[in-house]
Amino acid sequence: MTPPPPNSPPQSTAPTLTAQKILCGQKALVTGANSGIGRAVAVALGQAGADVIVNYVENPESANAVVDEIRQAGVNAAALKADVSCEQQVTTLFETAIQKMGTIDILINNAGLQRDAAFRNMTLAQWNTVLGVNLTGQFLCARAAVQEFLRRGVVPSVSCAAGKIICMSSVHQEIPWGGHANYATSKGGIKLLMESLAQEVASNRIRVNAIAPGAIRTPINTVAWQTKEAYDQLMTLVPYGRIGEPEDIARAAVWLASDYSDYVVGTTLFVDGGMTLYPGFATGG
Ligand code: BGC
């Protein structure tokens, strides 16, 4: 993990649910799992007892390192390459994952990227890449997961639900973000994709929810936290006074994937240190 800036306050010391192995016997697929939030979620699911497919699109070495780390928890893990924006690759990803693991119980729809540009200069390629991976990718993977969940149904010894999908969204499903119109649009899209799907498949005992991270210390946003100036500026947007760590998101994902959240359906869980609380209004307005 990248070390925190010298001036940063203590990192999260919260306990984890993973010690209880609450996902024992479940099979999880995490997209974009070779770095950042996806990596932390994949490791935490493994530590909670799940077997994990680590999807990646480039940098196989880092995917293999995640697999090794997950296996240290005594569970099974494998890396599978696929670009989630490509229908054929997603089909193959799920076929191979199901061959290897027997089934899939948990999909973490995590793969995402940014291609930032001022709106007047944003190219169609920047727009399409972001919408393709962040939104179409979530559609394609969720569709494949739902097909498997419906085929298999509920296995009571494994989980009360026939399957769980967690869509990685962002505070920018709510907060407009100039200079990032493609990204904010993709996240706004995820909100209604998640809610519409959750509504449609809830009667099949499939639970679909989202996590909306705020500023998390990952490679996607190094400019926002790497220097003291940037970090201090970022903190004006975070009432809780520290940047999020990937493990903050991983803990939420383990809970949402487990039967401890069995009645949670179609919800977005904001894990953002209060970023969506309009911090500017703490003293103004
Ligand atoms: C973005 C980050 C950003 C954070 C808070 C995330 O969804 O990927 O780049 O720092 O939102 O603005």
PDB file of C-alpha atoms and ligand atoms in Angstrom:
ATOM      1  CA  MET A   1       0.000   0.000   0.000  1.00  0.00           C
ATOM      2  CA  THR A   2       1.211   3.520  -0.744  1.00  0.00           C
ATOM      3  CA  PRO A   3       2.352   5.176   2.483  1.00  0.00           C
ATOM      4  CA  PRO A   4       0.203   8.060   3.669  1.00  0.00           C
ATOM      5  CA  PRO A   5       1.496  11.620   3.327  1.00  0.00           C
ATOM      6  CA  PRO A   6       3.643  12.613   6.301  1.00  0.00           C
ATOM      7  CA  ASN A   7       1.016  14.937   7.731  1.00  0.00           C
ATOM      8  CA  SER A   8      -1.964  12.635   7.399  1.00  0.00           C
ATOM      9  CA  PRO A   9      -3.959  11.765  10.504  1.00  0.00           C
ATOM     10  CA  PRO A  10      -4.135   8.185  11.803  1.00  0.00           C
ATOM     11  CA  GLN A  11      -5.560   5.682   9.394  1.00  0.00           C
ATOM     12  CA  SER A  12      -8.635   3.610  10.032  1.00  0.00           C
ATOM     13  CA  THR A  13      -8.306   1.328  13.024  1.00  0.00           C
ATOM     14  CA  ALA A  14     -11.785  -0.153  12.691  1.00  0.00           C
ATOM     15  CA  PRO A  15     -12.184  -3.879  13.319  1.00  0.00           C
ATOM     16  CA  THR A  16     -13.209  -6.223  10.527  1.00  0.00           C
ATOM     17  CA  LEU A  17     -15.934  -8.832  10.206  1.00  0.00           C
ATOM     18  CA  THR A  18     -13.594 -11.097   8.282  1.00  0.00           C
ATOM     19  CA  ALA A  19     -12.351 -12.973  11.362  1.00  0.00           C
ATOM     20  CA  GLN A  20     -15.782 -14.569  11.591  1.00  0.00           C
ATOM     21  CA  LYS A  21     -15.514 -16.158   8.118  1.00  0.00           C
ATOM     22  CA  ILE A  22     -19.037 -15.016   7.354  1.00  0.00           C
ATOM     23  CA  LEU A  23     -18.705 -15.850   3.655  1.00  0.00           C
ATOM     24  CA  CYS A  24     -17.539 -19.422   4.100  1.00  0.00           C
ATOM     25  CA  GLY A  25     -18.456 -21.629   1.129  1.00  0.00           C
ATOM     26  CA  GLN A  26     -19.375 -18.696  -1.146  1.00  0.00           C
ATOM     27  CA  LYS A  27     -17.831 -17.957  -4.530  1.00  0.00           C
ATOM     28  CA  ALA A  28     -17.118 -14.328  -5.402  1.00  0.00           C
ATOM     29  CA  LEU A  29     -16.082 -12.596  -8.597  1.00  0.00           C
ATOM     30  CA  VAL A  30     -14.513  -9.151  -8.252  1.00  0.00           C
ATOM     31  CA  THR A  31     -13.949  -7.095 -11.396  1.00  0.00           C
ATOM     32  CA  GLY A  32     -10.949  -4.803 -11.557  1.00  0.00           C
ATOM     33  CA  ALA A  33      -9.505  -6.640  -8.576  1.00  0.00           C
ATOM     34  CA  ASN A  34      -5.786  -6.159  -9.170  1.00  0.00           C
ATOM     35  CA  SER A  35      -5.547  -2.685  -7.634  1.00  0.00           C
ATOM     36  CA  GLY A  36      -7.193  -0.093  -5.418  1.00  0.00           C
ATOM     37  CA  ILE A  37     -10.633  -0.774  -3.991  1.00  0.00           C
ATOM     38  CA  GLY A  38     -11.131  -3.983  -5.999  1.00  0.00           C
ATOM     39  CA  ARG A  39      -7.961  -5.457  -4.598  1.00  0.00           C
ATOM     40  CA  ALA A  40      -8.894  -4.695  -0.990  1.00  0.00           C
ATOM     41  CA  VAL A  41     -12.397  -6.071  -1.481  1.00  0.00           C
ATOM     42  CA  ALA A  42     -11.104  -9.284  -3.080  1.00  0.00           C
ATOM     43  CA  VAL A  43      -8.660  -9.857  -0.218  1.00  0.00           C
ATOM     44  CA  ALA A  44     -11.297  -9.142   2.433  1.00  0.00           C
ATOM     45  CA  LEU A  45     -13.816 -11.504   0.821  1.00  0.00           C
ATOM     46  CA  GLY A  46     -11.161 -14.218   0.885  1.00  0.00           C
ATOM     47  CA  GLN A  47     -10.359 -13.493   4.523  1.00  0.00           C
ATOM     48  CA  ALA A  48     -14.078 -13.802   5.232  1.00  0.00           C
ATOM     49  CA  GLY A  49     -14.000 -17.324   3.788  1.00  0.00           C
ATOM     50  CA  ALA A  50     -15.064 -16.864   0.148  1.00  0.00           C
ATOM     51  CA  ASP A  51     -13.273 -18.328  -2.849  1.00  0.00           C
ATOM     52  CA  VAL A  52     -12.447 -15.420  -5.151  1.00  0.00           C
ATOM     53  CA  ILE A  53     -12.025 -14.808  -8.881  1.00  0.00           C
ATOM     54  CA  VAL A  54      -9.711 -11.830  -9.388  1.00  0.00           C
ATOM     55  CA  ASN A  55     -10.631 -10.194 -12.678  1.00  0.00           C
ATOM     56  CA  TYR A  56      -8.152  -7.820 -14.302  1.00  0.00           C
ATOM     57  CA  VAL A  57      -7.540  -6.346 -17.724  1.00  0.00           C
ATOM     58  CA  GLU A  58      -3.865  -5.438 -17.626  1.00  0.00           C
ATOM     59  CA  ASN A  59      -0.877  -6.102 -15.342  1.00  0.00           C
ATOM     60  CA  PRO A  60      -1.234  -9.859 -14.689  1.00  0.00           C
ATOM     61  CA  GLU A  61       1.602  -9.739 -12.118  1.00  0.00           C
ATOM     62  CA  SER A  62      -0.478  -7.614  -9.774  1.00  0.00           C
ATOM     63  CA  ALA A  63      -3.498  -9.901 -10.262  1.00  0.00           C
ATOM     64  CA  ASN A  64      -1.348 -12.919  -9.384  1.00  0.00           C
ATOM     65  CA  ALA A  65      -0.081 -11.113  -6.277  1.00  0.00           C
ATOM     66  CA  VAL A  66      -3.687 -10.575  -5.170  1.00  0.00           C
ATOM     67  CA  VAL A  67      -4.425 -14.256  -5.779  1.00  0.00           C
ATOM     68  CA  ASP A  68      -1.433 -15.228  -3.610  1.00  0.00           C
ATOM     69  CA  GLU A  69      -2.565 -12.899  -0.842  1.00  0.00           C
ATOM     70  CA  ILE A  70      -6.100 -14.300  -0.921  1.00  0.00           C
ATOM     71  CA  ARG A  71      -4.832 -17.895  -0.817  1.00  0.00           C
ATOM     72  CA  GLN A  72      -2.998 -17.127   2.420  1.00  0.00           C
ATOM     73  CA  ALA A  73      -6.448 -17.081   4.009  1.00  0.00           C
ATOM     74  CA  GLY A  74      -6.791 -20.769   3.105  1.00  0.00           C
ATOM     75  CA  VAL A  75      -9.356 -20.257   0.339  1.00  0.00           C
ATOM     76  CA  ASN A  76      -9.239 -20.786  -3.394  1.00  0.00           C
ATOM     77  CA  ALA A  77      -8.481 -17.901  -5.786  1.00  0.00           C
ATOM     78  CA  ALA A  78      -7.720 -17.465  -9.476  1.00  0.00           C
ATOM     79  CA  ALA A  79      -6.974 -14.540 -11.779  1.00  0.00           C
ATOM     80  CA  LEU A  80      -9.003 -14.152 -14.991  1.00  0.00           C
ATOM     81  CA  LYS A  81      -8.356 -11.519 -17.623  1.00  0.00           C
ATOM     82  CA  ALA A  82     -11.325  -9.789 -19.253  1.00  0.00           C
ATOM     83  CA  ASP A  83     -12.288  -6.316 -20.401  1.00  0.00           C
ATOM     84  CA  VAL A  84     -15.720  -5.857 -18.808  1.00  0.00           C
ATOM     85  CA  SER A  85     -16.843  -3.473 -21.553  1.00  0.00           C
ATOM     86  CA  CYS A  86     -16.639  -6.295 -24.115  1.00  0.00           C
ATOM     87  CA  GLU A  87     -19.651  -8.629 -24.223  1.00  0.00           C
ATOM     88  CA  GLN A  88     -17.748 -11.655 -25.513  1.00  0.00           C
ATOM     89  CA  GLN A  89     -15.020 -11.307 -22.883  1.00  0.00           C
ATOM     90  CA  VAL A  90     -17.601 -11.059 -20.096  1.00  0.00           C
ATOM     91  CA  THR A  91     -19.338 -14.206 -21.371  1.00  0.00           C
ATOM     92  CA  THR A  92     -16.029 -16.078 -21.339  1.00  0.00           C
ATOM     93  CA  LEU A  93     -15.111 -14.633 -17.924  1.00  0.00           C
ATOM     94  CA  PHE A  94     -18.278 -15.995 -16.333  1.00  0.00           C
ATOM     95  CA  GLU A  95     -18.094 -19.354 -18.142  1.00  0.00           C
ATOM     96  CA  THR A  96     -14.518 -19.863 -16.958  1.00  0.00           C
ATOM     97  CA  ALA A  97     -15.229 -18.606 -13.443  1.00  0.00           C
ATOM     98  CA  ILE A  98     -18.186 -20.975 -13.077  1.00  0.00           C
ATOM     99  CA  GLN A  99     -16.122 -23.862 -14.459  1.00  0.00           C
ATOM    100  CA  LYS A 100     -13.399 -23.172 -11.903  1.00  0.00           C
ATOM    101  CA  MET A 101     -15.556 -22.445  -8.869  1.00  0.00           C
ATOM    102  CA  GLY A 102     -18.754 -24.381  -9.612  1.00  0.00           C
ATOM    103  CA  THR A 103     -20.924 -21.268  -9.398  1.00  0.00           C
ATOM    104  CA  ILE A 104     -20.860 -17.578  -8.441  1.00  0.00           C
ATOM    105  CA  ASP A 105     -22.706 -16.301  -5.350  1.00  0.00           C
ATOM    106  CA  ILE A 106     -21.306 -12.767  -5.152  1.00  0.00           C
ATOM    107  CA  LEU A 107     -20.480 -10.295  -7.911  1.00  0.00           C
ATOM    108  CA  ILE A 108     -18.540  -7.175  -6.995  1.00  0.00           C
ATOM    109  CA  ASN A 109     -19.077  -4.916  -9.985  1.00  0.00           C
ATOM    110  CA  ASN A 110     -16.015  -2.827  -9.310  1.00  0.00           C
ATOM    111  CA  ALA A 111     -14.001  -2.167 -12.486  1.00  0.00           C
ATOM    112  CA  GLY A 112     -13.924   1.547 -13.198  1.00  0.00           C
ATOM    113  CA  LEU A 113     -11.725   4.294 -14.565  1.00  0.00           C
ATOM    114  CA  GLN A 114     -11.508   8.029 -15.152  1.00  0.00           C
ATOM    115  CA  ARG A 115     -10.644   9.905 -18.351  1.00  0.00           C
ATOM    116  CA  ASP A 116     -10.937  13.488 -17.162  1.00  0.00           C
ATOM    117  CA  ALA A 117     -11.289  16.474 -19.460  1.00  0.00           C
ATOM    118  CA  ALA A 118     -12.892  19.891 -19.592  1.00  0.00           C
ATOM    119  CA  PHE A 119     -16.274  19.359 -21.212  1.00  0.00           C
ATOM    120  CA  ARG A 120     -15.524  21.440 -24.294  1.00  0.00           C
ATOM    121  CA  ASN A 121     -12.447  19.328 -25.011  1.00  0.00           C
ATOM    122  CA  MET A 122     -13.775  15.921 -24.029  1.00  0.00           C
ATOM    123  CA  THR A 123     -13.312  13.488 -26.861  1.00  0.00           C
ATOM    124  CA  LEU A 124     -15.852  10.874 -27.834  1.00  0.00           C
ATOM    125  CA  ALA A 125     -13.195   8.270 -27.037  1.00  0.00           C
ATOM    126  CA  GLN A 126     -12.890   9.614 -23.451  1.00  0.00           C
ATOM    127  CA  TRP A 127     -16.665   9.573 -23.107  1.00  0.00           C
ATOM    128  CA  ASN A 128     -17.107   6.087 -24.575  1.00  0.00           C
ATOM    129  CA  THR A 129     -14.249   4.519 -22.617  1.00  0.00           C
ATOM    130  CA  VAL A 130     -15.637   5.684 -19.287  1.00  0.00           C
ATOM    131  CA  LEU A 131     -19.259   4.811 -20.069  1.00  0.00           C
ATOM    132  CA  GLY A 132     -18.154   1.497 -21.592  1.00  0.00           C
ATOM    133  CA  VAL A 133     -16.198   0.253 -18.583  1.00  0.00           C
ATOM    134  CA  ASN A 134     -18.027   1.944 -15.694  1.00  0.00           C
ATOM    135  CA  LEU A 135     -21.629   1.504 -16.841  1.00  0.00           C
ATOM    136  CA  THR A 136     -21.899  -0.994 -19.721  1.00  0.00           C
ATOM    137  CA  GLY A 137     -19.359  -3.182 -17.916  1.00  0.00           C
ATOM    138  CA  GLN A 138     -21.590  -3.272 -14.845  1.00  0.00           C
ATOM    139  CA  PHE A 139     -24.606  -4.106 -17.013  1.00  0.00           C
ATOM    140  CA  LEU A 140     -22.844  -6.980 -18.783  1.00  0.00           C
ATOM    141  CA  CYS A 141     -21.431  -8.503 -15.582  1.00  0.00           C
ATOM    142  CA  ALA A 142     -24.679  -8.087 -13.636  1.00  0.00           C
ATOM    143  CA  ARG A 143     -26.621  -9.754 -16.459  1.00  0.00           C
ATOM    144  CA  ALA A 144     -24.256 -12.726 -16.493  1.00  0.00           C
ATOM    145  CA  ALA A 145     -24.418 -13.007 -12.691  1.00  0.00           C
ATOM    146  CA  VAL A 146     -28.222 -12.820 -12.619  1.00  0.00           C
ATOM    147  CA  GLN A 147     -28.431 -15.604 -15.218  1.00  0.00           C
ATOM    148  CA  GLU A 148     -26.295 -17.831 -12.993  1.00  0.00           C
ATOM    149  CA  PHE A 149     -28.197 -16.898  -9.807  1.00  0.00           C
ATOM    150  CA  LEU A 150     -31.542 -17.712 -11.478  1.00  0.00           C
ATOM    151  CA  ARG A 151     -30.226 -21.013 -12.846  1.00  0.00           C
ATOM    152  CA  ARG A 152     -28.981 -22.110  -9.428  1.00  0.00           C
ATOM    153  CA  GLY A 153     -31.474 -20.536  -7.019  1.00  0.00           C
ATOM    154  CA  VAL A 154     -31.076 -20.412  -3.253  1.00  0.00           C
ATOM    155  CA  VAL A 155     -28.817 -22.971  -1.597  1.00  0.00           C
ATOM    156  CA  PRO A 156     -29.781 -22.526   2.082  1.00  0.00           C
ATOM    157  CA  SER A 157     -26.572 -24.061   3.418  1.00  0.00           C
ATOM    158  CA  VAL A 158     -24.618 -21.343   1.563  1.00  0.00           C
ATOM    159  CA  SER A 159     -26.734 -18.162   1.857  1.00  0.00           C
ATOM    160  CA  CYS A 160     -30.339 -17.028   2.361  1.00  0.00           C
ATOM    161  CA  ALA A 161     -30.110 -15.268  -1.012  1.00  0.00           C
ATOM    162  CA  ALA A 162     -29.802 -16.704  -4.504  1.00  0.00           C
ATOM    163  CA  GLY A 163     -27.034 -14.200  -5.139  1.00  0.00           C
ATOM    164  CA  LYS A 164     -25.665 -10.794  -4.274  1.00  0.00           C
ATOM    165  CA  ILE A 165     -24.477  -8.031  -6.574  1.00  0.00           C
ATOM    166  CA  ILE A 166     -22.614  -5.021  -5.232  1.00  0.00           C
ATOM    167  CA  CYS A 167     -22.155  -2.183  -7.689  1.00  0.00           C
ATOM    168  CA  MET A 168     -19.220   0.087  -6.953  1.00  0.00           C
ATOM    169  CA  SER A 169     -20.613   3.570  -7.465  1.00  0.00           C
ATOM    170  CA  SER A 170     -19.250   6.861  -6.120  1.00  0.00           C
ATOM    171  CA  VAL A 171     -20.293   9.959  -4.233  1.00  0.00           C
ATOM    172  CA  HIS A 172     -20.492  11.315  -7.792  1.00  0.00           C
ATOM    173  CA  GLN A 173     -23.737   9.476  -8.346  1.00  0.00           C
ATOM    174  CA  GLU A 174     -25.044  12.460  -6.307  1.00  0.00           C
ATOM    175  CA  ILE A 175     -22.375  15.163  -6.479  1.00  0.00           C
ATOM    176  CA  PRO A 176     -22.002  16.807  -9.894  1.00  0.00           C
ATOM    177  CA  TRP A 177     -18.346  16.917 -10.945  1.00  0.00           C
ATOM    178  CA  GLY A 178     -17.128  19.505 -13.422  1.00  0.00           C
ATOM    179  CA  GLY A 179     -14.231  18.304 -15.525  1.00  0.00           C
ATOM    180  CA  HIS A 180     -15.439  14.736 -15.046  1.00  0.00           C
ATOM    181  CA  ALA A 181     -18.822  14.716 -16.848  1.00  0.00           C
ATOM    182  CA  ASN A 182     -18.244  11.263 -18.319  1.00  0.00           C
ATOM    183  CA  TYR A 183     -17.401   9.782 -14.909  1.00  0.00           C
ATOM    184  CA  ALA A 184     -20.274  11.440 -13.024  1.00  0.00           C
ATOM    185  CA  THR A 185     -22.691  10.370 -15.766  1.00  0.00           C
ATOM    186  CA  SER A 186     -21.502   6.774 -15.477  1.00  0.00           C
ATOM    187  CA  LYS A 187     -22.013   6.807 -11.712  1.00  0.00           C
ATOM    188  CA  GLY A 188     -25.434   8.436 -11.949  1.00  0.00           C
ATOM    189  CA  GLY A 189     -26.284   5.661 -14.411  1.00  0.00           C
ATOM    190  CA  ILE A 190     -25.110   2.998 -11.984  1.00  0.00           C
ATOM    191  CA  LYS A 191     -27.558   4.312  -9.382  1.00  0.00           C
ATOM    192  CA  LEU A 192     -30.621   3.650 -11.537  1.00  0.00           C
ATOM    193  CA  LEU A 193     -29.174   0.504 -13.085  1.00  0.00           C
ATOM    194  CA  MET A 194     -28.686  -0.870  -9.574  1.00  0.00           C
ATOM    195  CA  GLU A 195     -32.122   0.233  -8.328  1.00  0.00           C
ATOM    196  CA  SER A 196     -34.020  -0.994 -11.404  1.00  0.00           C
ATOM    197  CA  LEU A 197     -32.260  -4.346 -11.320  1.00  0.00           C
ATOM    198  CA  ALA A 198     -32.751  -4.657  -7.557  1.00  0.00           C
ATOM    199  CA  GLN A 199     -36.462  -4.077  -7.987  1.00  0.00           C
ATOM    200  CA  GLU A 200     -36.715  -6.558 -10.862  1.00  0.00           C
ATOM    201  CA  VAL A 201     -34.935  -9.505  -9.235  1.00  0.00           C
ATOM    202  CA  ALA A 202     -35.703  -9.074  -5.524  1.00  0.00           C
ATOM    203  CA  SER A 203     -38.547 -11.606  -5.767  1.00  0.00           C
ATOM    204  CA  ASN A 204     -35.973 -14.125  -6.976  1.00  0.00           C
ATOM    205  CA  ARG A 205     -34.085 -13.572  -3.729  1.00  0.00           C
ATOM    206  CA  ILE A 206     -31.275 -11.750  -5.502  1.00  0.00           C
ATOM    207  CA  ARG A 207     -29.983  -8.747  -3.590  1.00  0.00           C
ATOM    208  CA  VAL A 208     -28.516  -5.878  -5.582  1.00  0.00           C
ATOM    209  CA  ASN A 209     -26.954  -2.932  -3.734  1.00  0.00           C
ATOM    210  CA  ALA A 210     -24.284  -0.306  -4.274  1.00  0.00           C
ATOM    211  CA  ILE A 211     -21.425   1.215  -2.338  1.00  0.00           C
ATOM    212  CA  ALA A 212     -20.639   4.865  -2.989  1.00  0.00           C
ATOM    213  CA  PRO A 213     -17.063   5.556  -1.898  1.00  0.00           C
ATOM    214  CA  GLY A 214     -15.828   9.074  -1.314  1.00  0.00           C
ATOM    215  CA  ALA A 215     -12.155   9.958  -1.628  1.00  0.00           C
ATOM    216  CA  ILE A 216     -10.257   6.719  -1.115  1.00  0.00           C
ATOM    217  CA  ARG A 217      -6.466   6.469  -1.243  1.00  0.00           C
ATOM    218  CA  THR A 218      -6.014   4.552  -4.536  1.00  0.00           C
ATOM    219  CA  PRO A 219      -4.134   5.040  -7.811  1.00  0.00           C
ATOM    220  CA  ILE A 220      -7.239   6.563  -9.485  1.00  0.00           C
ATOM    221  CA  ASN A 221      -6.930   9.839  -7.564  1.00  0.00           C
ATOM    222  CA  THR A 222      -3.288  10.291  -6.525  1.00  0.00           C
ATOM    223  CA  VAL A 223      -3.430  13.982  -7.474  1.00  0.00           C
ATOM    224  CA  ALA A 224      -6.038  14.489  -4.759  1.00  0.00           C
ATOM    225  CA  TRP A 225      -3.878  13.199  -1.870  1.00  0.00           C
ATOM    226  CA  GLN A 226      -0.218  12.816  -2.772  1.00  0.00           C
ATOM    227  CA  THR A 227       1.037  16.263  -1.788  1.00  0.00           C
ATOM    228  CA  LYS A 228       0.368  18.086   1.468  1.00  0.00           C
ATOM    229  CA  GLU A 229      -1.385  20.923  -0.373  1.00  0.00           C
ATOM    230  CA  ALA A 230      -3.677  18.525  -2.226  1.00  0.00           C
ATOM    231  CA  TYR A 231      -4.419  16.521   0.919  1.00  0.00           C
ATOM    232  CA  ASP A 232      -5.272  19.642   2.939  1.00  0.00           C
ATOM    233  CA  GLN A 233      -7.524  20.845   0.140  1.00  0.00           C
ATOM    234  CA  LEU A 234      -9.225  17.436  -0.004  1.00  0.00           C
ATOM    235  CA  MET A 235      -9.874  17.554   3.745  1.00  0.00           C
ATOM    236  CA  THR A 236     -12.058  20.634   3.292  1.00  0.00           C
ATOM    237  CA  LEU A 237     -14.463  18.214   1.585  1.00  0.00           C
ATOM    238  CA  VAL A 238     -14.316  15.435   4.202  1.00  0.00           C
ATOM    239  CA  PRO A 239     -15.944  16.201   7.579  1.00  0.00           C
ATOM    240  CA  TYR A 240     -14.464  13.060   9.168  1.00  0.00           C
ATOM    241  CA  GLY A 241     -10.985  14.502   8.642  1.00  0.00           C
ATOM    242  CA  ARG A 242      -9.165  11.645   6.990  1.00  0.00           C
ATOM    243  CA  ILE A 243      -8.940  10.123   3.545  1.00  0.00           C
ATOM    244  CA  GLY A 244     -10.641   6.754   3.109  1.00  0.00           C
ATOM    245  CA  GLU A 245      -8.593   3.594   2.820  1.00  0.00           C
ATOM    246  CA  PRO A 246      -9.514   0.739   0.464  1.00  0.00           C
ATOM    247  CA  GLU A 247     -10.142  -1.376   3.581  1.00  0.00           C
ATOM    248  CA  ASP A 248     -12.940   1.014   4.606  1.00  0.00           C
ATOM    249  CA  ILE A 249     -14.759  -0.035   1.452  1.00  0.00           C
ATOM    250  CA  ALA A 250     -13.781  -3.693   1.802  1.00  0.00           C
ATOM    251  CA  ARG A 251     -15.430  -3.939   5.229  1.00  0.00           C
ATOM    252  CA  ALA A 252     -18.671  -2.539   3.816  1.00  0.00           C
ATOM    253  CA  ALA A 253     -18.528  -4.967   0.894  1.00  0.00           C
ATOM    254  CA  VAL A 254     -18.046  -8.000   3.149  1.00  0.00           C
ATOM    255  CA  TRP A 255     -21.089  -7.002   5.167  1.00  0.00           C
ATOM    256  CA  LEU A 256     -23.242  -6.272   2.110  1.00  0.00           C
ATOM    257  CA  ALA A 257     -22.247  -9.612   0.560  1.00  0.00           C
ATOM    258  CA  SER A 258     -23.089 -11.533   3.723  1.00  0.00           C
ATOM    259  CA  ASP A 259     -26.386 -12.674   5.178  1.00  0.00           C
ATOM    260  CA  TYR A 260     -25.916 -10.069   7.946  1.00  0.00           C
ATOM    261  CA  SER A 261     -27.387  -7.608   5.434  1.00  0.00           C
ATOM    262  CA  ASP A 262     -30.068 -10.014   4.177  1.00  0.00           C
ATOM    263  CA  TYR A 263     -32.907  -7.434   4.245  1.00  0.00           C
ATOM    264  CA  VAL A 264     -30.848  -4.731   2.504  1.00  0.00           C
ATOM    265  CA  VAL A 265     -32.101  -4.465  -1.060  1.00  0.00           C
ATOM    266  CA  GLY A 266     -31.587  -1.700  -3.613  1.00  0.00           C
ATOM    267  CA  THR A 267     -29.662   0.569  -1.278  1.00  0.00           C
ATOM    268  CA  THR A 268     -26.595   2.699  -1.834  1.00  0.00           C
ATOM    269  CA  LEU A 269     -24.286   2.662   1.165  1.00  0.00           C
ATOM    270  CA  PHE A 270     -22.209   5.855   1.230  1.00  0.00           C
ATOM    271  CA  VAL A 271     -18.753   5.233   2.672  1.00  0.00           C
ATOM    272  CA  ASP A 272     -17.364   8.721   2.330  1.00  0.00           C
ATOM    273  CA  GLY A 273     -16.415  10.260   5.683  1.00  0.00           C
ATOM    274  CA  GLY A 274     -19.370  12.617   5.273  1.00  0.00           C
ATOM    275  CA  MET A 275     -18.417  14.003   1.865  1.00  0.00           C
ATOM    276  CA  THR A 276     -22.057  14.017   0.778  1.00  0.00           C
ATOM    277  CA  LEU A 277     -23.091  16.119   3.810  1.00  0.00           C
ATOM    278  CA  TYR A 278     -22.438  19.473   2.073  1.00  0.00           C
ATOM    279  CA  PRO A 279     -19.429  20.275   4.319  1.00  0.00           C
ATOM    280  CA  GLY A 280     -19.413  23.885   3.097  1.00  0.00           C
ATOM    281  CA  PHE A 281     -22.650  24.395   5.032  1.00  0.00           C
ATOM    282  CA  ALA A 282     -21.076  23.469   8.394  1.00  0.00           C
ATOM    283  CA  THR A 283     -20.403  27.144   8.917  1.00  0.00           C
ATOM    284  CA  GLY A 284     -22.097  28.862   5.989  1.00  0.00           C
ATOM    285  CA  GLY A 285     -25.544  29.031   4.449  1.00  0.00           C
TER     286      GLY A 285
HETATM  287  C1  BGC B   1     -13.233   9.330  -7.772  1.00  0.00           C
HETATM  288  C2  BGC B   1     -12.035   9.945  -7.100  1.00  0.00           C
HETATM  289  C3  BGC B   1     -12.467  11.099  -6.229  1.00  0.00           C
HETATM  290  C4  BGC B   1     -13.609  10.720  -5.312  1.00  0.00           C
HETATM  291  C5  BGC B   1     -14.142  11.909  -4.526  1.00  0.00           C
HETATM  292  C6  BGC B   1     -14.254   8.973  -6.720  1.00  0.00           C
HETATM  293  O1  BGC B   1     -15.357   8.334  -7.279  1.00  0.00           O
HETATM  294  O2  BGC B   1     -12.843   8.177  -8.499  1.00  0.00           O
HETATM  295  O3  BGC B   1     -11.116  10.382  -8.081  1.00  0.00           O
HETATM  296  O4  BGC B   1     -11.361  11.524  -5.443  1.00  0.00           O
HETATM  297  O5  BGC B   1     -14.654  10.163  -6.065  1.00  0.00           O
HETATM  298  O6  BGC B   1     -14.336  13.038  -5.305  1.00  0.00           O
END
